[in-house]
Coordinates of N, CA and C and ligand atoms in Angstrom, one line a residue:
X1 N -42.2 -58.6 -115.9 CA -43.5 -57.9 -115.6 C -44.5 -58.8 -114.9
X2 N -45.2 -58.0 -114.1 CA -45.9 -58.9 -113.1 C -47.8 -58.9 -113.5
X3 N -48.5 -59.6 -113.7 CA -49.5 -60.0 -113.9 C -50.7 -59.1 -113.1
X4 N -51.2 -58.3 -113.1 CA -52.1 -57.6 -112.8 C -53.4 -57.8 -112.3
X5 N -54.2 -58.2 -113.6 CA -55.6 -58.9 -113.2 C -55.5 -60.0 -115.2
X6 N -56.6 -60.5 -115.1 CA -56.8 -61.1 -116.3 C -58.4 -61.0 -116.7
X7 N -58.6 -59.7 -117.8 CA -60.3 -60.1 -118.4 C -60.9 -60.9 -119.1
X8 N -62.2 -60.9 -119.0 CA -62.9 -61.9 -118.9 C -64.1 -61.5 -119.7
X9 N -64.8 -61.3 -120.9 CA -66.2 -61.1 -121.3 C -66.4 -62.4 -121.4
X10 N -68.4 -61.6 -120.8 CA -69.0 -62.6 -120.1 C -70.4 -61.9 -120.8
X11 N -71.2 -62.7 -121.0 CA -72.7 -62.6 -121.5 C -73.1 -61.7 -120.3
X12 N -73.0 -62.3 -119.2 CA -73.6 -62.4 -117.8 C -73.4 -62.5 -116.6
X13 N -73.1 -61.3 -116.0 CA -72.1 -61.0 -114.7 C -72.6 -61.6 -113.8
X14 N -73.8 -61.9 -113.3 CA -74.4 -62.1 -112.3 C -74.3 -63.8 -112.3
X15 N -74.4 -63.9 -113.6 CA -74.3 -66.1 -114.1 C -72.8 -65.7 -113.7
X16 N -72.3 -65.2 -114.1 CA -70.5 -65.3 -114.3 C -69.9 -65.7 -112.7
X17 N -70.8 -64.7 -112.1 CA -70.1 -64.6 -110.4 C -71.3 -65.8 -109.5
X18 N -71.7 -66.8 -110.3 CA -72.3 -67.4 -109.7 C -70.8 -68.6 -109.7
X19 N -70.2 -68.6 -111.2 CA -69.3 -69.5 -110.9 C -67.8 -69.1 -110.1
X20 N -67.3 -67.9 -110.7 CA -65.8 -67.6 -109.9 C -66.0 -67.2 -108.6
X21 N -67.3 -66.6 -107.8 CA -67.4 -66.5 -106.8 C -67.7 -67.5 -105.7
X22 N -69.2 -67.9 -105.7 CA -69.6 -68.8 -105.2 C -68.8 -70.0 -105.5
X23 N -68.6 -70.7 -106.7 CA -68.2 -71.9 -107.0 C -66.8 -71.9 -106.6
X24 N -65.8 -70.9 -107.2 CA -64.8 -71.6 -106.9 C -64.4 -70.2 -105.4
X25 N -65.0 -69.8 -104.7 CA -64.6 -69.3 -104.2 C -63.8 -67.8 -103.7
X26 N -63.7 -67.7 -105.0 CA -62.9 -66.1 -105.3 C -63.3 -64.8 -104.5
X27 N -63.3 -64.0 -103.9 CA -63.7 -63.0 -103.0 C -63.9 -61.5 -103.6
X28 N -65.0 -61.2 -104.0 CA -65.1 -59.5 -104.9 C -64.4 -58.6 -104.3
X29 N -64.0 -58.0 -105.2 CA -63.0 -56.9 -104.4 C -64.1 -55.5 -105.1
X30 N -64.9 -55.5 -106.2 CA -64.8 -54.3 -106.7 C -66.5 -54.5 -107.7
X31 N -67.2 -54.1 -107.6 CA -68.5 -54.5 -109.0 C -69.0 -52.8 -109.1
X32 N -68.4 -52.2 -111.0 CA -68.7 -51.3 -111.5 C -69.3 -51.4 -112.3
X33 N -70.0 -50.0 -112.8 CA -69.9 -49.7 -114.6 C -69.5 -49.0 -114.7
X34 N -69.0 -49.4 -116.1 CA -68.5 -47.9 -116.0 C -68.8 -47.7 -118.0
X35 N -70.1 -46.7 -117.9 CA -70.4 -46.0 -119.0 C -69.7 -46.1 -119.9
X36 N -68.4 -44.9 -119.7 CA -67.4 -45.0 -120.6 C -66.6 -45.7 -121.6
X37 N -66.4 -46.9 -121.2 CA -65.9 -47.9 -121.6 C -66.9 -49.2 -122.3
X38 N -68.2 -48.8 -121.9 CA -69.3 -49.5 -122.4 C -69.7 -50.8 -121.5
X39 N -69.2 -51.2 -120.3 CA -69.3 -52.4 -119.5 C -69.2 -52.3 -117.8
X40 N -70.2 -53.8 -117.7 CA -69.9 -53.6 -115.9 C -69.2 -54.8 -115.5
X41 N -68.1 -54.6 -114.5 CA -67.2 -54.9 -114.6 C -67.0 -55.3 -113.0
X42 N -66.8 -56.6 -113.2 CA -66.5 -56.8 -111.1 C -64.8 -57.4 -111.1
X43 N -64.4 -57.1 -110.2 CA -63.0 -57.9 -109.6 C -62.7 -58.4 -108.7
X44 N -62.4 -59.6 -108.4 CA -62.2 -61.1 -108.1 C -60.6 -60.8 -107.2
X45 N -60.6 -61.0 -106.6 CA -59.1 -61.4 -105.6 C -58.7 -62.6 -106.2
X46 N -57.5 -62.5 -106.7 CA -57.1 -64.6 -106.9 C -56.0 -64.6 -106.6
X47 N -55.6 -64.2 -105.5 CA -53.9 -64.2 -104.7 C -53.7 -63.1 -105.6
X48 N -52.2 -63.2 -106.1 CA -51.2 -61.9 -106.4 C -52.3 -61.2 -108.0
X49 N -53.2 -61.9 -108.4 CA -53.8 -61.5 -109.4 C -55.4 -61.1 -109.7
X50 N -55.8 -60.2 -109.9 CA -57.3 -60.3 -110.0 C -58.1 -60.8 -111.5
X51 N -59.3 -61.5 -111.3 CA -59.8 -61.7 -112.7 C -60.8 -60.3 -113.2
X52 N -60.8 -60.0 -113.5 CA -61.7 -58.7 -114.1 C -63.1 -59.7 -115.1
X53 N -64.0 -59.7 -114.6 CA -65.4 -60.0 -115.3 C -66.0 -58.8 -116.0
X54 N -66.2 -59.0 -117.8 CA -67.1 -57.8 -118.3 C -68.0 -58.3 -118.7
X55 N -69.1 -56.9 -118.1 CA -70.6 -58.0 -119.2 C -70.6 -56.2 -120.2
X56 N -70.9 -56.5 -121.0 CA -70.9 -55.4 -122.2 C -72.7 -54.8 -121.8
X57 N -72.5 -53.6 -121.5 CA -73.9 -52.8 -121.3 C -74.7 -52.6 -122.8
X58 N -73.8 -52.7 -123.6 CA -74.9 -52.6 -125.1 C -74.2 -53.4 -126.0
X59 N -75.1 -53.6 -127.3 CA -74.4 -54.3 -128.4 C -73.7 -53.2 -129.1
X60 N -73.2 -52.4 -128.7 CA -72.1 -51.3 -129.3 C -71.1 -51.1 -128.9
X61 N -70.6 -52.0 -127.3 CA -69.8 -51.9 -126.7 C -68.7 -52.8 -127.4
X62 N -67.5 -52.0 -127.2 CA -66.4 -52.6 -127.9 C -66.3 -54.3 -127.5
X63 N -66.4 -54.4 -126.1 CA -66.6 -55.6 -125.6 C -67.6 -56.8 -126.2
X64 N -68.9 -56.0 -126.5 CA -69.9 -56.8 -127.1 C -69.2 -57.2 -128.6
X65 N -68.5 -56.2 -129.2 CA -68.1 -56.7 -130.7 C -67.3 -57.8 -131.2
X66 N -66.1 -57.8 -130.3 CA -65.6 -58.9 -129.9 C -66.0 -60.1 -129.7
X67 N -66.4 -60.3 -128.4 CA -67.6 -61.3 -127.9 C -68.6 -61.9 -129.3
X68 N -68.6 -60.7 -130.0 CA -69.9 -61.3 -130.8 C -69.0 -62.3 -132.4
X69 N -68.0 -62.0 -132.2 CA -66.6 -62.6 -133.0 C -66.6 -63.8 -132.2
X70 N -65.9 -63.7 -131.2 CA -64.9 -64.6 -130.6 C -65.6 -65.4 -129.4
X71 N -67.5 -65.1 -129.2 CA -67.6 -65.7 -128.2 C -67.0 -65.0 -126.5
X72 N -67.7 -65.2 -125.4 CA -67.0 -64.9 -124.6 C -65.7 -65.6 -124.3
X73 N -65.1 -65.1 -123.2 CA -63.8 -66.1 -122.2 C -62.7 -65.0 -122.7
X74 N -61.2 -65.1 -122.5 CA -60.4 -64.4 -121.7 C -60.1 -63.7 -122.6
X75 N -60.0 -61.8 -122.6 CA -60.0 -61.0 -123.6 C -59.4 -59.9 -123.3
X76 N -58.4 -60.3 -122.3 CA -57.3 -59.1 -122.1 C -56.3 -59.4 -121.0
X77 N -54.9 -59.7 -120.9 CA -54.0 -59.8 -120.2 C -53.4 -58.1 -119.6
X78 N -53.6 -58.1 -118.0 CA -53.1 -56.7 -117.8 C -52.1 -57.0 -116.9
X79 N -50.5 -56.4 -117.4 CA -49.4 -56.4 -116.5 C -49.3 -54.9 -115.9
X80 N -48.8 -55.0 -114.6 CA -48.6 -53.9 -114.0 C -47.6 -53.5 -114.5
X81 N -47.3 -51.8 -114.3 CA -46.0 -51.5 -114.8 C -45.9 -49.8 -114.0
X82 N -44.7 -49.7 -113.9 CA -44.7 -48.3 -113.2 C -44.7 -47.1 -113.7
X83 N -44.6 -47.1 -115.0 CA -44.4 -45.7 -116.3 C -45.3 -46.1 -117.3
X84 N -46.8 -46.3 -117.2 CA -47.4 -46.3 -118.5 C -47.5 -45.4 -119.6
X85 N -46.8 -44.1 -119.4 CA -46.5 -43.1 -120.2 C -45.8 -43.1 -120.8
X86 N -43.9 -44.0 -120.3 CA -43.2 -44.0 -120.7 C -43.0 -45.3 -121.4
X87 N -44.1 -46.2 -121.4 CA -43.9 -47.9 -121.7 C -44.6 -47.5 -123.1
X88 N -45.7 -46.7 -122.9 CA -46.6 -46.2 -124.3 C -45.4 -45.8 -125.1
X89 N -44.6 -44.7 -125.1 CA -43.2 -44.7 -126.2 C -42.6 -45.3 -126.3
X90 N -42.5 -46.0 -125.7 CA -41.4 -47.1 -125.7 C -42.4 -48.1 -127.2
X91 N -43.5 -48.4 -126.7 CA -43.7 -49.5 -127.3 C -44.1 -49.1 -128.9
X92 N -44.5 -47.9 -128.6 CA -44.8 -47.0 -130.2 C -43.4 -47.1 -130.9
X93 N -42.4 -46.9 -130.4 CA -41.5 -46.6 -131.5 C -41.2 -47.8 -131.7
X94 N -41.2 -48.9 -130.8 CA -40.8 -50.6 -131.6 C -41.5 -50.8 -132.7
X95 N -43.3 -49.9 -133.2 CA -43.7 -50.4 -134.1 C -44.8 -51.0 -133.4
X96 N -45.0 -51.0 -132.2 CA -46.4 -51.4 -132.1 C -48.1 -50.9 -131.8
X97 N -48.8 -51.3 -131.8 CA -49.6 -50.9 -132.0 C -50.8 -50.2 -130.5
X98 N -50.2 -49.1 -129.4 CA -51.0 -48.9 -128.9 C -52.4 -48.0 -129.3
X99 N -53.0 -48.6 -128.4 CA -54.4 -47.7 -128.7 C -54.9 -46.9 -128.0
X100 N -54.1 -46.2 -127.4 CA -54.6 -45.1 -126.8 C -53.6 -44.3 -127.2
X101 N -53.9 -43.1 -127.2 CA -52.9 -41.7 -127.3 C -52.8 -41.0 -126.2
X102 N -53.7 -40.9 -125.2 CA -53.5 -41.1 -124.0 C -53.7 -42.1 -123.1
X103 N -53.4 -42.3 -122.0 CA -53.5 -43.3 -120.9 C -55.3 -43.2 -120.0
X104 N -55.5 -43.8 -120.2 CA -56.7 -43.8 -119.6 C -57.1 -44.1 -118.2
X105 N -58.1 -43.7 -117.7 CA -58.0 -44.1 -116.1 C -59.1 -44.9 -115.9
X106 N -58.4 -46.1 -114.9 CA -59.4 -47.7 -115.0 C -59.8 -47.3 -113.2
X107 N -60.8 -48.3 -113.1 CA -61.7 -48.0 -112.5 C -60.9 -47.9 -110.8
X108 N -60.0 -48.1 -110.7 CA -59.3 -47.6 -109.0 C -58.4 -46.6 -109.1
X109 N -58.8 -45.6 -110.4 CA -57.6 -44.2 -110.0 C -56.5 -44.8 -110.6
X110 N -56.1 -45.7 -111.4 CA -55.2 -46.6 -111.8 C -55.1 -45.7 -113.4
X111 N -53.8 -45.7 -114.1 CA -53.0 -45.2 -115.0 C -53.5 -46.6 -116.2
X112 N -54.0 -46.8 -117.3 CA -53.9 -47.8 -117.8 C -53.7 -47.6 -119.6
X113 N -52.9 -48.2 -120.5 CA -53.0 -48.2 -121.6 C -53.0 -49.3 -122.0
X114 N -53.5 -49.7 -123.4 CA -53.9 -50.7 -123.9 C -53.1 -51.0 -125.8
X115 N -52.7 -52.4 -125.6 CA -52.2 -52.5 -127.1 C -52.9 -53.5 -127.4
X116 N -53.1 -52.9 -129.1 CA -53.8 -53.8 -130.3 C -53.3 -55.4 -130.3
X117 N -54.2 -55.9 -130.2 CA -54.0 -58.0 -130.2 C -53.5 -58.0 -131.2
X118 N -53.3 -57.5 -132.4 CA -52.0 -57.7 -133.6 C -51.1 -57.3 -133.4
X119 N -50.8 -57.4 -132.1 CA -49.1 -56.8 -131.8 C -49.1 -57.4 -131.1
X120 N -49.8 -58.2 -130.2 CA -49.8 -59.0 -129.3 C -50.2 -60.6 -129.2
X121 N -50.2 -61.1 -130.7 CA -50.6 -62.5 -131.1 C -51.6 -62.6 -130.3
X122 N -52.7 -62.0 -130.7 CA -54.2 -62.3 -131.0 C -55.0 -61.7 -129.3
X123 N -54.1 -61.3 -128.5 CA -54.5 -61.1 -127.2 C -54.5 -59.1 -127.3
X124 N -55.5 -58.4 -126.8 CA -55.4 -57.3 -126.0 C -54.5 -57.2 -124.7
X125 N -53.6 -56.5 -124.4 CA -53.1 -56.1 -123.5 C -53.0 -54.7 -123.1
X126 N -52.9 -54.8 -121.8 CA -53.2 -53.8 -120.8 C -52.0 -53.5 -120.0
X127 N -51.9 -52.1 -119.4 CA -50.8 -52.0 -118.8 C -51.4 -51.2 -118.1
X128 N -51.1 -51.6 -116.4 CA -52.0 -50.8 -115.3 C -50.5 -49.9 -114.3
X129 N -50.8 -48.8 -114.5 CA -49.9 -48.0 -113.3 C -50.7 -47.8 -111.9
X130 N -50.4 -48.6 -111.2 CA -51.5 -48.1 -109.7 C -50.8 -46.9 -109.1
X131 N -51.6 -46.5 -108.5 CA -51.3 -45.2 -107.6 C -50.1 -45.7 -106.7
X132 N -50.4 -46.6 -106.0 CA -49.2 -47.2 -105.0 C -48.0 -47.5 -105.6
X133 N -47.6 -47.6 -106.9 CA -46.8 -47.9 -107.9 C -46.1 -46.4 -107.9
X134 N -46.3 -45.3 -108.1 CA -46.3 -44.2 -108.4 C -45.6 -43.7 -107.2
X135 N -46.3 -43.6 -105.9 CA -46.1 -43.5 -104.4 C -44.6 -43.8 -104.0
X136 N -44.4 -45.2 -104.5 CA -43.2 -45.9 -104.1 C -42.1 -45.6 -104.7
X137 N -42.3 -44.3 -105.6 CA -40.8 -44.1 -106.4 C -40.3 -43.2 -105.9
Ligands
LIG1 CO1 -58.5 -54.7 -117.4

């Protein structure tokens, strides 16, 4: 499985892209919010992988809850995959813990489902279906 992007809660999107942008040079590909999900959210080019920066729009946001546990820094590994429908069964019947019942749609039109960090020693994961993934079959 190939590495997708890697998340990031962050107090502070604007401090945040003062370092991966400016400092080390990283190139925005993408700066959202997105309501839904409770966070604004920018994306970083870093060669074959993007970093995904969240800053949590309220203290209700799933993101903020966490954060308010664990402190910011890296809070979700997303591998690409071409059947996130079929990866979701797959991974339910091993016993694990997805959290979605449906696949949800991330912020480029992208297919994405997500499993519980207790299924995944202590990490959130993500599984992104891009459109181009889909296209190519
Ligand atoms: Co993500």
């Amino acid at each position: 499985m190939q590495i997708c992007h890697i998340g990031v809660a962050v107090r502070n999107l604007d401090k945040a892209l003062e370092f991966y942008r400016d400092v080390l040079g990283l190139p925005v590909v993408a700066v959202k919010t997105m309501e839904e999900h409770g966070v604004k959210v920018a994306f970083l080019d870093a060669g074959g992988a993007r970093i995904e920066l969240m800053e949590p729009l309220s203290e209700r946001s799933p993101v903020a809850k966490r954060m308010q546990r664990q402190g910011p820094g890296v809070q979700h590994l997303a591998f690409r995959s071409p059947d996130v429908d079929g990866l979701g069964a797959e991974l339910k019947a091993k016993g694990l813990w997805v959290m979605d019942q449906l696949p949800r749609q991330g912020c480029f039109g992208e297919k994405t489902l997500f499993l519980h960090p207790d299924s995944a020693h202590g990490v959130i994961v993500e599984f992104v279906e891009e459109p181009e993934a889909v296209a190519e079959e």
